PDB file of C-alpha atoms in Angstrom:
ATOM      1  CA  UNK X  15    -161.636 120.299  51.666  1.00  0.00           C
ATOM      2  CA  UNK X  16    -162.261 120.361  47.960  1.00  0.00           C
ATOM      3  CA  UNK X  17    -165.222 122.994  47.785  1.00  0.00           C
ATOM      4  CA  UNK X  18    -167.068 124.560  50.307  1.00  0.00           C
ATOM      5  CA  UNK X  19    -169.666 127.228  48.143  1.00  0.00           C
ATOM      6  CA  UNK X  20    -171.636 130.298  50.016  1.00  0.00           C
ATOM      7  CA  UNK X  21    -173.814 129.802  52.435  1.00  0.00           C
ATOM      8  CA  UNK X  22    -177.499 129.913  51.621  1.00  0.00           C
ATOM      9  CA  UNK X  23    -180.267 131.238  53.439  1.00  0.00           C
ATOM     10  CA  UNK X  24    -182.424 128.398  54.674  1.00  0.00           C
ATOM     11  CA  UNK X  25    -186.136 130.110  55.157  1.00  0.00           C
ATOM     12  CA  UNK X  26    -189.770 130.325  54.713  1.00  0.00           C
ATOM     13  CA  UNK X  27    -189.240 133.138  52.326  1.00  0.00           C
ATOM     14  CA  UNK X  28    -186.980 131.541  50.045  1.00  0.00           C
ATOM     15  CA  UNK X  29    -188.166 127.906  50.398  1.00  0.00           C
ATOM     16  CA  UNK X  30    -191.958 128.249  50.229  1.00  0.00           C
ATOM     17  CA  UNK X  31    -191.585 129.880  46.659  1.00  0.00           C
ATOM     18  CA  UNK X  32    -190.491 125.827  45.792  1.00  0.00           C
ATOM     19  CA  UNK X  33    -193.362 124.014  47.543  1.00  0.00           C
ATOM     20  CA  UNK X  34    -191.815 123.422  51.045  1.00  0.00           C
ATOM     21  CA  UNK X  35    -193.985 125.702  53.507  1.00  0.00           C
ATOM     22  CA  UNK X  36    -193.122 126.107  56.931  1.00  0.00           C
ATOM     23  CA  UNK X  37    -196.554 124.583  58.282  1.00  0.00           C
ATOM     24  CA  UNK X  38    -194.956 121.262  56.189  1.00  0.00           C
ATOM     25  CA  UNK X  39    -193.265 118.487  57.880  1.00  0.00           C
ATOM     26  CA  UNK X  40    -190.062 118.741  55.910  1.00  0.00           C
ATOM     27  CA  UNK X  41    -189.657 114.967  55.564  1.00  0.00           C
ATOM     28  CA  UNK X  42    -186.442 113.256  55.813  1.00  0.00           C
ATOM     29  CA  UNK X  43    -183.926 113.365  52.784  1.00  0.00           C
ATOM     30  CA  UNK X  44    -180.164 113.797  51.667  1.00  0.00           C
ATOM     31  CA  UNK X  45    -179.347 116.824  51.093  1.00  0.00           C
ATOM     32  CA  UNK X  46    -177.174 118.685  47.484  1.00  0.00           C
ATOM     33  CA  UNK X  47    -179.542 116.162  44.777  1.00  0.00           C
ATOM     34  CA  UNK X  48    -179.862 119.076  42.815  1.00  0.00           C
ATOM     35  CA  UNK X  49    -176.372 117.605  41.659  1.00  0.00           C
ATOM     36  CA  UNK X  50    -176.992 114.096  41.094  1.00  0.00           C
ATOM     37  CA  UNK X  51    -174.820 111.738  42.214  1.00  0.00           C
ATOM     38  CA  UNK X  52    -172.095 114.038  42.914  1.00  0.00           C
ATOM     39  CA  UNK X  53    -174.068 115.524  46.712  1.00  0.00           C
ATOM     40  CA  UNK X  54    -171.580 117.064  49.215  1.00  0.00           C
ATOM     41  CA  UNK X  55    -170.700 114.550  51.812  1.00  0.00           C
ATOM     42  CA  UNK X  56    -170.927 117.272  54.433  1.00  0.00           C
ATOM     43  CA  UNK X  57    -173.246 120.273  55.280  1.00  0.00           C
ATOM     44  CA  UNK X  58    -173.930 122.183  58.375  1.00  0.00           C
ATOM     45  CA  UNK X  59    -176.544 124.755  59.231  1.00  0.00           C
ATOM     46  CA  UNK X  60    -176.280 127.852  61.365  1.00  0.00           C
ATOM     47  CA  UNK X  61    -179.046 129.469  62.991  1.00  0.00           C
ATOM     48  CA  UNK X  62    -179.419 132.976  62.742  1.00  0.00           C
ATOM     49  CA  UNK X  63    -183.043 133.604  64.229  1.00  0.00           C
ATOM     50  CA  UNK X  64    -185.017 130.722  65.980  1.00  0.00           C
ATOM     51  CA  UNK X  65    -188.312 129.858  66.404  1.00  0.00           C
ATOM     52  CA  UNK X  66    -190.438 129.635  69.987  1.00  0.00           C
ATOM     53  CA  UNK X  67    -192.342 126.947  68.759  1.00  0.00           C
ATOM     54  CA  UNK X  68    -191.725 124.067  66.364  1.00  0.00           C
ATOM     55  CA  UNK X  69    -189.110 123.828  63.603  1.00  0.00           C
ATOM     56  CA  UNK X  70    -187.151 121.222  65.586  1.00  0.00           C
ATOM     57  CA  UNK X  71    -184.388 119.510  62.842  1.00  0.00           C
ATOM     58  CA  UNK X  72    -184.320 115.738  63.224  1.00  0.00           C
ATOM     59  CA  UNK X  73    -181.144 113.189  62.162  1.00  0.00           C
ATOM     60  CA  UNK X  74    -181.543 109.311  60.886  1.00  0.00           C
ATOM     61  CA  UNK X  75    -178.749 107.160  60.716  1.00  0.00           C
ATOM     62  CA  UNK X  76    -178.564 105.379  57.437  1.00  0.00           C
ATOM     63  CA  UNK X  77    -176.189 103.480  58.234  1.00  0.00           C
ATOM     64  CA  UNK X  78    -177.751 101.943  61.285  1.00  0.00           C
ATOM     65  CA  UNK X  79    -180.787 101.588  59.573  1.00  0.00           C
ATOM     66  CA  UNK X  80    -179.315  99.523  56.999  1.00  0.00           C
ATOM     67  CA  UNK X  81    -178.107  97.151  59.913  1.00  0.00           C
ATOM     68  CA  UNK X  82    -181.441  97.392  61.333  1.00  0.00           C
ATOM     69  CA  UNK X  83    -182.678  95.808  57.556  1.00  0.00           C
ATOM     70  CA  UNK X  84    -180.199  93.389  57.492  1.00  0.00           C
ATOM     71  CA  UNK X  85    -181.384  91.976  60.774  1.00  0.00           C
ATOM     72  CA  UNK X  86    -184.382  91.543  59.947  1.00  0.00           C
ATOM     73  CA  UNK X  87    -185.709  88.714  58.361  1.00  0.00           C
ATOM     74  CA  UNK X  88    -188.448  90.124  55.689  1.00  0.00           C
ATOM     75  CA  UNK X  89    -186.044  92.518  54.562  1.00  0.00           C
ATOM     76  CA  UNK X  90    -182.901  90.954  55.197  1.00  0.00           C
ATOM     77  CA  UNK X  91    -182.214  91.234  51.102  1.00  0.00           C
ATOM     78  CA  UNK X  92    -183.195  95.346  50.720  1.00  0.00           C
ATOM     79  CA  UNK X  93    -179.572  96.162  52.115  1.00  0.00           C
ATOM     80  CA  UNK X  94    -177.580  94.744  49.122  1.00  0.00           C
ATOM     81  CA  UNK X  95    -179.812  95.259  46.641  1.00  0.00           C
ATOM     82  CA  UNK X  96    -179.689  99.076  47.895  1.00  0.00           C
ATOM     83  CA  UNK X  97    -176.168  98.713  46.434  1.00  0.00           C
ATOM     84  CA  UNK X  98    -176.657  96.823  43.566  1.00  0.00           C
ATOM     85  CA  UNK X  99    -179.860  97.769  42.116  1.00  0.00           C
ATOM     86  CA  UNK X 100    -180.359 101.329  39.601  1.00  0.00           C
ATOM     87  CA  UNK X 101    -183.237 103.491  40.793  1.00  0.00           C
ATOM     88  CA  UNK X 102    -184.391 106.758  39.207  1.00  0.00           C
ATOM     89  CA  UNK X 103    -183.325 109.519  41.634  1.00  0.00           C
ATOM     90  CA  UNK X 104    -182.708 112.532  38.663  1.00  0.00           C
ATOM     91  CA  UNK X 105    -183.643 115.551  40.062  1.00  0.00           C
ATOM     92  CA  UNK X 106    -181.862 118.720  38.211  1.00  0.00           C
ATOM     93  CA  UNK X 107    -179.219 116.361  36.599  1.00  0.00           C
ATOM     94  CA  UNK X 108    -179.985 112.674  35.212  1.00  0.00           C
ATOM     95  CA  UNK X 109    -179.584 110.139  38.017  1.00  0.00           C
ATOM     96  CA  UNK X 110    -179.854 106.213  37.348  1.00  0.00           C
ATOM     97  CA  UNK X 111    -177.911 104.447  40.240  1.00  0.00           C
ATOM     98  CA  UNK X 112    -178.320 102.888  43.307  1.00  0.00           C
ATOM     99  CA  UNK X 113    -179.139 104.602  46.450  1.00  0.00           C
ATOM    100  CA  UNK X 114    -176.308 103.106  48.414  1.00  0.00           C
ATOM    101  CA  UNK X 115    -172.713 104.159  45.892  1.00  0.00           C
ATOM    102  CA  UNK X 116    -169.188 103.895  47.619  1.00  0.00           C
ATOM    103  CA  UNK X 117    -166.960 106.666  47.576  1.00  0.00           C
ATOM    104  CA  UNK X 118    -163.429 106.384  46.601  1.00  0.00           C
ATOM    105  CA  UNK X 119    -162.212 105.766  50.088  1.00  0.00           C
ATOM    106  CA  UNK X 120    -165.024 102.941  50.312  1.00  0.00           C
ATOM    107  CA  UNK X 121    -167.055 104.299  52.366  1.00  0.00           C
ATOM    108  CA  UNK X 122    -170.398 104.033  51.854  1.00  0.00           C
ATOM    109  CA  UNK X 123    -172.876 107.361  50.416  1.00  0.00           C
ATOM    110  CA  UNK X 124    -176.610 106.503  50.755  1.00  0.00           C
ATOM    111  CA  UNK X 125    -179.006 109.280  49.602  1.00  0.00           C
ATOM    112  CA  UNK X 126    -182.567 109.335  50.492  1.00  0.00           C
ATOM    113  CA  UNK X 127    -186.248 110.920  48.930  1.00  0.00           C
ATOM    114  CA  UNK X 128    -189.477 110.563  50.201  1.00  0.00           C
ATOM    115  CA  UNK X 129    -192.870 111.743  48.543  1.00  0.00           C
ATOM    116  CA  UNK X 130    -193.873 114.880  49.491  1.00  0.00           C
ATOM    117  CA  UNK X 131    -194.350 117.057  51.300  1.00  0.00           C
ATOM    118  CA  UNK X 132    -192.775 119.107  50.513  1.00  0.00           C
ATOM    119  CA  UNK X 133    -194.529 118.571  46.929  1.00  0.00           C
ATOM    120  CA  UNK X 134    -191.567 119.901  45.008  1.00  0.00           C
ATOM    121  CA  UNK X 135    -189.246 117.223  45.588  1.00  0.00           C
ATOM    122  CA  UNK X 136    -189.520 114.050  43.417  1.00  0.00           C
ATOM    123  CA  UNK X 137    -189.089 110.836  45.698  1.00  0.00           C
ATOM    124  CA  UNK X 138    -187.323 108.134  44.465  1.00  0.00           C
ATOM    125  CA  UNK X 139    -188.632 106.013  42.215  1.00  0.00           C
ATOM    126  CA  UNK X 140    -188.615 102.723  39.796  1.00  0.00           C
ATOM    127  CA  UNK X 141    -186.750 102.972  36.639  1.00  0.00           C
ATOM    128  CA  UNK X 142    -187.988 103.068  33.506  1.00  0.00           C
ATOM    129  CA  UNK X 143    -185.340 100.933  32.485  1.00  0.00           C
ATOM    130  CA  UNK X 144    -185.727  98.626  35.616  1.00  0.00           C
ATOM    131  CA  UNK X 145    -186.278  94.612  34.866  1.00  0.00           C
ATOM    132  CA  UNK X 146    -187.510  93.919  37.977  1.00  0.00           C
ATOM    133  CA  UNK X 147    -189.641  96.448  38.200  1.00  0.00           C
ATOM    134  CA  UNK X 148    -192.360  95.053  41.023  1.00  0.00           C
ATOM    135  CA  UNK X 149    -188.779  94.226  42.842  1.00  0.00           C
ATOM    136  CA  UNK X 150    -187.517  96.791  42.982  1.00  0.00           C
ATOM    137  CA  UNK X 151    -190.416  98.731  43.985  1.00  0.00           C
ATOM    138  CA  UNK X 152    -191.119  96.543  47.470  1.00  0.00           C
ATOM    139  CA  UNK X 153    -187.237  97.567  47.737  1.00  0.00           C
ATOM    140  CA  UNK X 154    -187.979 101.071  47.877  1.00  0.00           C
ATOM    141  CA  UNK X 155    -191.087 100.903  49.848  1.00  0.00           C
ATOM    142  CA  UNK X 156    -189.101  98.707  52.550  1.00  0.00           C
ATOM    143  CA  UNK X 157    -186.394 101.658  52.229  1.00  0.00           C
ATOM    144  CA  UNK X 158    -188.706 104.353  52.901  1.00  0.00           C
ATOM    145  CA  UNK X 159    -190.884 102.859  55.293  1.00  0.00           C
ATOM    146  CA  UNK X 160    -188.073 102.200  57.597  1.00  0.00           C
ATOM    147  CA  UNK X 161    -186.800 106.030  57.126  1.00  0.00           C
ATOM    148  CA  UNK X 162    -189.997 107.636  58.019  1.00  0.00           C
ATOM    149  CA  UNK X 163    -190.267 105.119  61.330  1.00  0.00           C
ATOM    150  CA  UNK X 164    -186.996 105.888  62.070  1.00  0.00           C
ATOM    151  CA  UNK X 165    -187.616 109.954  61.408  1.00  0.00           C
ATOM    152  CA  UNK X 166    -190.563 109.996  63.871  1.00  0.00           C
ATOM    153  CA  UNK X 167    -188.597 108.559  66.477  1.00  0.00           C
ATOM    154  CA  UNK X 168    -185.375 110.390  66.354  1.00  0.00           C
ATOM    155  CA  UNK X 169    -185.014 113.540  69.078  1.00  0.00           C
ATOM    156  CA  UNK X 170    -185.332 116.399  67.511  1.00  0.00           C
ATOM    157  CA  UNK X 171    -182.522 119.218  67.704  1.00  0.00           C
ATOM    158  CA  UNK X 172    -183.376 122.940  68.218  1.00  0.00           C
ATOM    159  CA  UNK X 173    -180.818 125.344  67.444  1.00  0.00           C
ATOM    160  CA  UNK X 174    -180.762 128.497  68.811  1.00  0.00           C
ATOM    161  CA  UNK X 175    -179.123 131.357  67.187  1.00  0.00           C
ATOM    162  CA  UNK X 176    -174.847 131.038  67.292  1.00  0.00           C
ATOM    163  CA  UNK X 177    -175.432 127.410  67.152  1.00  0.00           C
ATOM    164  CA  UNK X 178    -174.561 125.175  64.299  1.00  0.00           C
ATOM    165  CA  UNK X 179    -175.099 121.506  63.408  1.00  0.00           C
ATOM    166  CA  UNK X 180    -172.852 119.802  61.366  1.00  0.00           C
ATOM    167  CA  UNK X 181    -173.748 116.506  59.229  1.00  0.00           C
ATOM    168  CA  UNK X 182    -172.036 114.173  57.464  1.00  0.00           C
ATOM    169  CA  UNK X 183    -174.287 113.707  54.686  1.00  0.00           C
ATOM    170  CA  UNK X 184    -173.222 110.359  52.844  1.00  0.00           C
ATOM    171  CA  UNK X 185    -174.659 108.680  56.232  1.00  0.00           C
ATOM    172  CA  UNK X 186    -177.192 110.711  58.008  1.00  0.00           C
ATOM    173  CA  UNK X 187    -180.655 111.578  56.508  1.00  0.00           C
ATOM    174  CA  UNK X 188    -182.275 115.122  57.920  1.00  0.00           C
ATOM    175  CA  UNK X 189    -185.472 117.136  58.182  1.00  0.00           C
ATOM    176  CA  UNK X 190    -187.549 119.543  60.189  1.00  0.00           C
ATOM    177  CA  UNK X 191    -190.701 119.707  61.951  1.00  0.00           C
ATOM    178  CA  UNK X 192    -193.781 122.418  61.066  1.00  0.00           C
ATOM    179  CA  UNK X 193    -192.866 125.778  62.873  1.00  0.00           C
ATOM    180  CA  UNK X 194    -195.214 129.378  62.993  1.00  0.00           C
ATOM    181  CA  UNK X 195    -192.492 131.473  62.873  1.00  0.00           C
ATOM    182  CA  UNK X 196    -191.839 133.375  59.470  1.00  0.00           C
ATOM    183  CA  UNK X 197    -188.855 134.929  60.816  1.00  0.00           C
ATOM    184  CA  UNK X 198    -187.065 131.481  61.273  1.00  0.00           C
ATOM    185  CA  UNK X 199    -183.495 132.113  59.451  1.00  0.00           C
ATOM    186  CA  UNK X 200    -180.671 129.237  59.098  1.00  0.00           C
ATOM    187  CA  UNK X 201    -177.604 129.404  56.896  1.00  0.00           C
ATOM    188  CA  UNK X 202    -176.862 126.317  55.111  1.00  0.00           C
ATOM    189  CA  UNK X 203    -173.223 125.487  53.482  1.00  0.00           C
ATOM    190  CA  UNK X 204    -172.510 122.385  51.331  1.00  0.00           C
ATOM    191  CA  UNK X 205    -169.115 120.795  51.876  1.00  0.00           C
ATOM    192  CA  UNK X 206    -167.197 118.559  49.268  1.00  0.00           C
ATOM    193  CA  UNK X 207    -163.835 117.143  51.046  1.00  0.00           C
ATOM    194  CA  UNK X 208    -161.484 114.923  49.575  1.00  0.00           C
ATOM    195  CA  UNK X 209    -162.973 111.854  50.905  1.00  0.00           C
ATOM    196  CA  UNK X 210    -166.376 113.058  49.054  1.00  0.00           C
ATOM    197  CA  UNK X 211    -167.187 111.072  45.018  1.00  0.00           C
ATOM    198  CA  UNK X 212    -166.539 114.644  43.566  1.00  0.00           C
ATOM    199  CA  UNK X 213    -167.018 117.600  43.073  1.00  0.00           C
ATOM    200  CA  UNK X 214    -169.875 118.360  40.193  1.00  0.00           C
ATOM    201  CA  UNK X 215    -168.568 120.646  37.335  1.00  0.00           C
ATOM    202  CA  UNK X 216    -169.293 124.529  37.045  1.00  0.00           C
ATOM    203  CA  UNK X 217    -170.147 127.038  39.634  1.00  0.00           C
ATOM    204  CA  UNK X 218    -171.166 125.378  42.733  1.00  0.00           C
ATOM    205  CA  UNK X 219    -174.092 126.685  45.478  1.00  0.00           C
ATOM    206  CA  UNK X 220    -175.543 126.030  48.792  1.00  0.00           C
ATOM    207  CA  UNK X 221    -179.030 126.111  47.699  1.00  0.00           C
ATOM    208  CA  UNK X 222    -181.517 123.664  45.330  1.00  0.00           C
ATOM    209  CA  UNK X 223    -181.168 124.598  41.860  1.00  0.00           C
ATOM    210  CA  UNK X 224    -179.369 124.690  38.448  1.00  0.00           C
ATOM    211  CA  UNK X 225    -178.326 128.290  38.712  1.00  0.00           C
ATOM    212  CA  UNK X 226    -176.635 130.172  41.781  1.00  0.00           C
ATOM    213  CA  UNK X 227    -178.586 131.537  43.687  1.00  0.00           C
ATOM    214  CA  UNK X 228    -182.298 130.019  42.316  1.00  0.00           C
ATOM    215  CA  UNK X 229    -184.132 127.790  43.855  1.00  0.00           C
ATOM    216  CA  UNK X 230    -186.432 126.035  41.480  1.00  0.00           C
ATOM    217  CA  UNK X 231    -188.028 122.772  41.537  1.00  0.00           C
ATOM    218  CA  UNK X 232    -187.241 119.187  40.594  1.00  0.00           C
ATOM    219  CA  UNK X 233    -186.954 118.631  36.815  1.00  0.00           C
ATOM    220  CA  UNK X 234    -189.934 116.001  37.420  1.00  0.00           C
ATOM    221  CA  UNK X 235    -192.398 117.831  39.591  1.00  0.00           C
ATOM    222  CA  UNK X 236    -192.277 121.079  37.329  1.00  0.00           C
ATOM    223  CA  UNK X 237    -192.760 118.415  34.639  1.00  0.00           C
ATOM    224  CA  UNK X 238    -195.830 117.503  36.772  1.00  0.00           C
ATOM    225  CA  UNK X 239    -196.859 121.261  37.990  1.00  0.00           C
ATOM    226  CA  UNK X 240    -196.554 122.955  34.375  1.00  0.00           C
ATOM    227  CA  UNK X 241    -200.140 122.776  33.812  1.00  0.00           C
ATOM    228  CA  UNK X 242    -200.724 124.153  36.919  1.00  0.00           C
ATOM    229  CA  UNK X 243    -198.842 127.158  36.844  1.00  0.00           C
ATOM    230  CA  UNK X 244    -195.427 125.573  37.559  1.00  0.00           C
ATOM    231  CA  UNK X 245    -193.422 126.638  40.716  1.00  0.00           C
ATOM    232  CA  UNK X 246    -192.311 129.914  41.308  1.00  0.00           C
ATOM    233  CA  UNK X 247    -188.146 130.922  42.133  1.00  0.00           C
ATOM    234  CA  UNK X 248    -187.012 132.378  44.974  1.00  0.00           C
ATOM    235  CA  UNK X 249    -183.284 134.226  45.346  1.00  0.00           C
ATOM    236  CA  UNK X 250    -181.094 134.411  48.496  1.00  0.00           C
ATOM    237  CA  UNK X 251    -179.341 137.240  49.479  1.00  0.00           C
ATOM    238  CA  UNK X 252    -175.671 136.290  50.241  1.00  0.00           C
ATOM    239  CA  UNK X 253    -174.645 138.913  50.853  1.00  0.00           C
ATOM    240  CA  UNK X 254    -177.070 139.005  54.210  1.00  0.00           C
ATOM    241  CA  UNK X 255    -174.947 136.824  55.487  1.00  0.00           C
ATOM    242  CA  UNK X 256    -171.764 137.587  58.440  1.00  0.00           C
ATOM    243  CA  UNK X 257    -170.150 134.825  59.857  1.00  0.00           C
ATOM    244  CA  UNK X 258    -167.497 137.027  61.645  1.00  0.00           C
ATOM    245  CA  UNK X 259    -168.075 136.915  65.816  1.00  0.00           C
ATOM    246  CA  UNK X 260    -169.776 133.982  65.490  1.00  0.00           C
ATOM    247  CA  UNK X 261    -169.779 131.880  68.637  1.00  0.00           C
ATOM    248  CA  UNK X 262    -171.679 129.002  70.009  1.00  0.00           C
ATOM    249  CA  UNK X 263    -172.149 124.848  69.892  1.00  0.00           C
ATOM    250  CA  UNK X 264    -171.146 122.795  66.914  1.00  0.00           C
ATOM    251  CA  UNK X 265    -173.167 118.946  67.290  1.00  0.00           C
ATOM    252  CA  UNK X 266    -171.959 116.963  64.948  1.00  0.00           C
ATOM    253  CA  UNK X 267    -174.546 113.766  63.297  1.00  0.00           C
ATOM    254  CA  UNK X 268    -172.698 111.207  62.186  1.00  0.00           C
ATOM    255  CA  UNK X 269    -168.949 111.598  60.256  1.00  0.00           C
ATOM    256  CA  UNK X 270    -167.954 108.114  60.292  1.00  0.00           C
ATOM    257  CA  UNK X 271    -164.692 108.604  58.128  1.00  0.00           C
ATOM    258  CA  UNK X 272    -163.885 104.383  58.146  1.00  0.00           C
ATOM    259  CA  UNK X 273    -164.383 102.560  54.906  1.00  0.00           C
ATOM    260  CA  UNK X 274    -168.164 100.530  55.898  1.00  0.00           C
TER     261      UNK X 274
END
């Protein structure tokens, strides 16, 4: 384990102030792009006060759905060009790489970004730079077609208070379904380990941002929003958070450790 920062509250009053409402399908995504290429390769999420009805969290397999590409014929060629070809995923820091990177170890680190909602979060995208630019944007839309088929047909996972899902987030892609609930409360940890591409410089935190404890939006949708009004911030309180006594069941999505 090379960093594991505070938790962060994961919650409508926190998370609507960037764009992502609880009546929102929280689409599928990687999570930690606030720090470019350097995301945790592990989080897990605790709930602390569940819903009745909705909020269910859903997992996709990247990996399998890379296999799944591969197999088929039309997109047979997205898989490798995944890997070889630079996209523009910058969200607080500058990011001009390929979804699919390799960490040290080999294994494989795929990150993932749909268009919204929720609003604030700028999808991936074509370079400006790209020279294939028509390329690699039927790359992409193969790549996040077969995401949001695969999202709507995963199970969904509702966690009930105690309980905490753990994710190994190189390989699995997450979201949530809408929920009514205002009082829904999950704590959410980012985990760097030793087998992660490391660890991004300066103080480190569970939450989106550039600054502990803010969450503010991506660099290109307030670029987008500033003429109309921008998006507001929203703090956590930390210290709102006890993790002494706490018992229950730990499901774990993915954590292939094998070089792939």
């Amino acid at each position: 384990l090379w960093a594991a920062p505070a938790p962060a509250e994961v919650s409508n009053r926190v998370l609507a102030a960037r764009g992502i409402a609880k009546e929102d399908n929280f689409r599928a995504h990687t999570d930690g792009h606030a720090y470019g290429d350097l995301f945790p390769d592990y989080f897990f999420l605790l709930c602390a006060h569940a819903c009745r009805e909705g909020g269910g969290n859903f997992l996709v397999d990247g990996y399998a759905l890379l296999d799944a590409l591969a197999a088929d014929p039309e997109n047979a060629w997205v898989p490798s060009a995944l890997e070889a070809r630079a996209v523009d995923q910058t969200s607080r820091l500058p990011s001009i790489t390929p979804i699919v990177m390799r960490a040290p170890c080999g294994r494989r680190a795929l990150r993932c970004r749909l268009s919204g909602p929720p609003a604030a979060f700028a999808a991936q995208r074509v370079a400006a730079t790209s020279d294939a630019p028509e390329r690699d944007a039927a790359m992409l839309a193969a790549y996040h077609a077969a995401v949001a088929r695969a999202a709507d047909a995963a199970p969904r996972v509702v966690l009930r208070p105690g309980e905490a899902l753990l994710v190994d987030n190189y390989r699995m892609f997450h979201g949530r379904d809408p929920y009514t609930d205002g009082q829904r409360l999950l704590w959410r940890s980012w985990i760097w380990t030793d087998c992660s591409r490391g660890v991004p410089a300066g103080e480190l935190c569970s939450t989106p941002g550039d600054r502990p404890g803010v969450v503010s939006a991506d660099v290109a949708y307030a670029a987008t929003a500033a003429g109309a009004g921008g998006s507001g911030g929203g703090c956590f309180d930390g210290g709102r958070c006890c993790w002494s006594g706490v018992a229950g069941l730990i499901r774990r999505g993915g954590g292939e450790q094998s070089p792939a």
